[in-house]
Coordinates of C-alpha atoms in Angstrom, one line a residue:
D1 CA 159.0 127.7 54.3
A2 CA 162.1 128.1 52.1
D3 CA 163.9 125.7 54.5
L4 CA 161.5 122.9 53.4
I5 CA 162.9 122.8 49.8
K6 CA 166.6 123.6 50.3
Q7 CA 169.2 120.8 49.7
I8 CA 170.4 119.3 53.0
D9 CA 173.7 117.5 53.4
D10 CA 173.4 113.9 54.6
G11 CA 175.8 114.7 57.4
D12 CA 173.3 117.2 58.9
V13 CA 170.3 114.8 59.2
N14 CA 169.3 111.9 61.5
P15 CA 170.6 113.3 64.8
A16 CA 171.0 110.9 67.8
T17 CA 171.9 111.2 71.4
G18 CA 174.9 109.1 72.5
P19 CA 177.0 107.1 72.8
I20 CA 175.8 106.1 76.2
Y21 CA 178.2 103.8 78.1
I22 CA 176.3 100.9 79.8
E23 CA 178.1 99.6 82.9
G24 CA 178.4 95.8 82.8
A25 CA 177.6 95.3 79.1
E26 CA 180.0 92.9 77.4
P27 CA 180.3 91.2 74.0
G28 CA 177.9 88.3 73.8
D29 CA 175.3 90.1 76.0
T30 CA 172.0 91.6 74.9
L31 CA 171.2 95.2 75.8
T32 CA 167.5 95.8 76.6
V33 CA 166.1 99.3 76.0
K34 CA 162.5 99.8 77.1
I35 CA 160.9 103.0 75.9
I36 CA 158.9 104.4 78.9
D37 CA 157.7 107.6 77.3
I38 CA 158.1 109.9 74.3
K39 CA 157.2 113.6 74.5
T40 CA 157.2 115.4 71.2
E41 CA 157.4 119.1 70.5
S42 CA 154.5 120.9 68.9
R43 CA 155.7 121.2 65.4
G44 CA 157.3 118.6 63.0
V45 CA 158.1 118.4 59.3
A46 CA 157.9 115.9 56.5
R47 CA 159.5 116.3 53.1
F48 CA 160.9 114.5 50.1
S49 CA 163.8 115.2 47.8
P50 CA 164.1 115.0 44.0
N51 CA 164.2 111.5 42.5
E52 CA 163.6 109.9 45.9
G53 CA 160.8 107.8 47.3
Q54 CA 158.2 105.5 45.8
L55 CA 156.2 108.2 44.1
H56 CA 159.1 110.4 42.9
E57 CA 158.2 110.2 39.3
K58 CA 154.8 111.9 39.8
A59 CA 155.4 114.0 42.9
K60 CA 158.2 116.4 42.1
G61 CA 160.6 117.4 44.9
P62 CA 161.9 119.0 46.8
Y63 CA 158.7 119.5 48.7
G64 CA 157.8 119.7 52.4
R65 CA 155.1 120.4 55.0
F66 CA 155.2 121.6 58.5
L67 CA 152.8 119.7 60.7
T68 CA 151.4 120.7 64.1
V69 CA 150.9 118.4 67.1
A70 CA 148.2 119.2 69.7
N71 CA 146.0 117.1 71.9
D72 CA 147.5 113.8 70.6
T73 CA 146.6 114.8 67.1
I74 CA 148.8 115.6 64.1
N75 CA 147.5 118.2 61.6
L76 CA 148.8 118.0 58.0
N77 CA 146.5 120.8 56.8
E78 CA 143.0 122.1 57.4
K79 CA 141.4 118.9 56.1
V80 CA 143.8 116.2 57.2
S81 CA 144.6 115.1 60.7
F82 CA 145.5 111.8 62.3
P83 CA 146.6 110.4 65.7
L84 CA 149.9 111.0 67.3
N85 CA 152.0 107.8 67.3
P86 CA 155.5 108.8 68.4
M87 CA 158.4 106.4 67.8
L88 CA 162.2 106.3 67.5
G89 CA 163.8 105.7 64.1
V90 CA 167.3 105.3 65.4
I91 CA 168.3 102.9 68.2
G92 CA 171.5 101.0 68.2
V93 CA 174.9 100.1 69.7
A94 CA 178.4 100.3 68.4
P95 CA 179.0 98.0 65.4
E96 CA 181.3 95.0 65.6
T97 CA 184.1 96.9 63.8
G98 CA 184.9 100.5 62.8
S99 CA 182.5 103.4 63.2
I100 CA 179.2 104.1 61.5
L101 CA 176.8 107.0 60.9
T102 CA 173.3 106.9 62.3
M103 CA 171.7 106.7 58.9
P104 CA 172.4 103.0 57.9
A105 CA 170.8 100.1 59.7
G106 CA 172.6 96.8 60.3
K107 CA 173.2 94.1 62.9
H108 CA 174.0 96.8 65.4
G109 CA 170.6 98.4 65.0
G110 CA 170.9 102.0 63.8
N111 CA 168.3 103.5 61.5
L112 CA 165.8 100.7 61.8
D113 CA 162.8 102.9 61.2
N114 CA 160.4 100.4 62.8
N115 CA 157.3 102.1 64.0
N116 CA 156.9 99.4 66.6
N117 CA 159.8 101.0 68.5
T118 CA 157.4 103.1 70.5
I119 CA 156.1 103.7 74.0
G120 CA 156.0 100.4 75.9
S121 CA 158.2 98.5 73.5
T122 CA 161.5 96.9 74.5
I123 CA 164.3 96.7 71.9
Y124 CA 167.0 94.0 72.3
L125 CA 170.4 94.9 70.8
P126 CA 173.4 92.6 70.5
V127 CA 176.4 93.9 72.4
K128 CA 179.7 93.9 70.5
H129 CA 181.9 96.1 72.9
N130 CA 182.3 96.7 76.6
G131 CA 179.8 99.4 77.5
A132 CA 177.7 98.8 74.3
F133 CA 177.7 102.5 73.4
L134 CA 173.9 103.1 73.0
G135 CA 172.6 105.7 70.7
I136 CA 169.0 106.8 70.2
G137 CA 167.3 109.5 68.1
D138 CA 165.5 110.3 64.8
M139 CA 162.2 110.9 66.6
H140 CA 159.0 110.9 64.6
A141 CA 155.5 112.0 65.7
S142 CA 154.3 109.4 63.3
M143 CA 155.7 107.2 60.5
G144 CA 154.1 104.7 58.3
D145 CA 155.4 101.3 57.3
G146 CA 157.9 101.8 54.5
E147 CA 158.5 105.5 55.1
I148 CA 157.9 105.8 51.4
C149 CA 158.9 109.4 50.9
G150 CA 162.0 109.3 53.0
T151 CA 160.7 110.9 56.2
G152 CA 158.2 110.4 59.0
V153 CA 156.9 113.4 60.8
E154 CA 160.4 114.5 61.9
I155 CA 160.3 116.2 65.3
G156 CA 162.2 117.0 68.5
G157 CA 161.3 115.9 72.0
D158 CA 162.3 114.0 75.1
V159 CA 162.5 110.3 75.6
L160 CA 162.5 108.3 78.9
I161 CA 164.1 104.8 78.6
E162 CA 165.0 102.0 81.0
V163 CA 168.1 100.0 80.1
G164 CA 169.0 96.5 81.2
L165 CA 171.2 93.5 80.3
I166 CA 170.6 89.9 79.4
K167 CA 173.9 88.2 80.1
N168 CA 175.4 85.6 77.7
I169 CA 172.5 85.6 75.2
T170 CA 172.6 87.4 71.9
T171 CA 171.1 87.7 68.5
N172 CA 172.4 88.5 65.0
Y173 CA 170.0 91.5 64.6
P174 CA 167.9 93.6 66.9
V175 CA 164.6 92.3 68.1
T176 CA 161.6 94.4 69.3
E177 CA 159.0 93.2 71.9
T178 CA 155.6 94.7 72.3
A179 CA 152.7 93.8 74.6
T180 CA 151.4 91.3 72.1
S181 CA 154.2 90.3 69.8
W182 CA 158.0 90.1 69.2
I183 CA 159.5 91.3 66.0
T184 CA 162.7 90.4 64.1
H185 CA 164.5 92.6 61.7
G186 CA 166.2 92.0 58.4
V187 CA 168.5 94.6 56.8
A188 CA 170.1 94.7 53.3
N189 CA 171.5 97.2 51.0
E190 CA 168.9 98.2 48.4
D191 CA 167.5 94.6 48.3
I192 CA 164.2 94.3 50.1
Q193 CA 163.8 90.6 49.2
L194 CA 167.1 89.8 51.0
A195 CA 166.0 91.9 54.0
M196 CA 162.7 90.0 54.2
K197 CA 164.6 86.7 54.0
I198 CA 166.9 87.7 56.8
A199 CA 163.9 88.7 59.0
C200 CA 162.4 85.3 58.4
E201 CA 165.6 83.5 59.2
E202 CA 166.1 85.5 62.4
A203 CA 162.6 84.6 63.6
A204 CA 163.0 80.9 62.7
N205 CA 166.3 80.7 64.5
L206 CA 164.8 82.1 67.7
L207 CA 161.9 79.6 67.6
V208 CA 164.3 76.7 67.1
K209 CA 167.0 77.8 69.6
H210 CA 164.7 79.0 72.4
W211 CA 161.3 77.3 72.0
E212 CA 162.2 73.8 70.7
F213 CA 160.5 74.2 67.3
T214 CA 161.8 72.1 64.5
Y215 CA 162.9 74.3 61.6
E216 CA 160.1 72.8 59.5
D217 CA 157.4 73.7 62.0
A218 CA 158.9 77.1 62.5
F219 CA 158.7 77.7 58.7
I220 CA 155.0 76.7 58.7
F221 CA 154.2 78.7 61.8
L222 CA 155.8 81.8 60.5
S223 CA 153.7 81.5 57.3
V224 CA 150.3 80.8 58.8
A225 CA 150.4 82.9 62.0
C226 CA 153.0 85.6 61.6
D227 CA 153.2 88.8 59.5
L228 CA 156.1 89.7 57.2
G229 CA 156.3 93.5 56.5
I230 CA 158.4 96.4 55.5
A231 CA 159.8 98.9 58.0
Q232 CA 161.6 101.1 55.4
N233 CA 161.9 101.0 51.6
V234 CA 162.5 104.4 50.2
H235 CA 163.0 103.3 46.6
P236 CA 165.1 104.4 44.7
C237 CA 167.0 106.0 47.6
K238 CA 170.4 104.4 48.0
G239 CA 171.1 102.8 51.3
T240 CA 169.6 100.1 53.6
V241 CA 166.1 98.7 53.4
I242 CA 164.5 97.1 56.5
A243 CA 162.0 94.3 56.8
K244 CA 160.3 93.1 59.9
L245 CA 158.5 89.8 60.9
T246 CA 155.9 90.0 63.7
V247 CA 155.5 86.9 65.8
P248 CA 152.4 86.8 68.1
K249 CA 153.0 86.0 71.8
I250 CA 151.5 82.6 72.4
A251 CA 152.2 79.9 75.0
A252 CA 154.7 78.2 72.7
C253 CA 156.8 81.3 72.1
P254 CA 155.8 84.1 74.6
A255 CA 159.0 86.1 74.2
P256 CA 162.0 86.2 71.8
F257 CA 164.2 84.5 74.4
K258 CA 163.7 81.6 76.8
L259 CA 165.6 82.9 79.9

């Protein structure tokens, strides 16, 4: 249990597998990554650090808990258990320029921490280099919107994915598709309002470009039928914050792209 409260260097967290070279991927394409299955190990951990997270002023860190996973249930303690909901926090490709750690999010994807990136979902990533260089990791047995203490249930395990390409179509930021909706992302540095604005702009742009909405009707539709939310906002932790906008699949916009 002493490991739960020790200081951990940022370079030792957020592991990912990759980079994976994707044959045929070229700049201007979109890489599709469908998550077929996620199998977690039987024990995970959640913790928070001093002066970090939405409740840091009242909950004094460092503090952590080991959690067990059995029969599709996560057990926090003798009284508290809740359903297993595995997802991947990190999924991304090589950025347009330079190199980047797995922790930040951005136009390349990275540490998106969207709990919709789960079994059955497809994540669309804008390719910037030949081969794309896909990386995935930061598995959670469960993570709530906002990830307000700085972790989900961090856990190891195995992931089965199916990778494909959409040629000559791309986006500014990653997009996630589920059985019932598609979801745009907005990323900003310590500015959740800007992240929300970007997520809205990305959704409106797709509606206008692919589904023949006027910008005005897209604006109204996003307000009356869609949901703006937060994927990650570990205030006051320094780094990127992530917003997401969920668009229901209807006849007028059944997917993010009209292929």
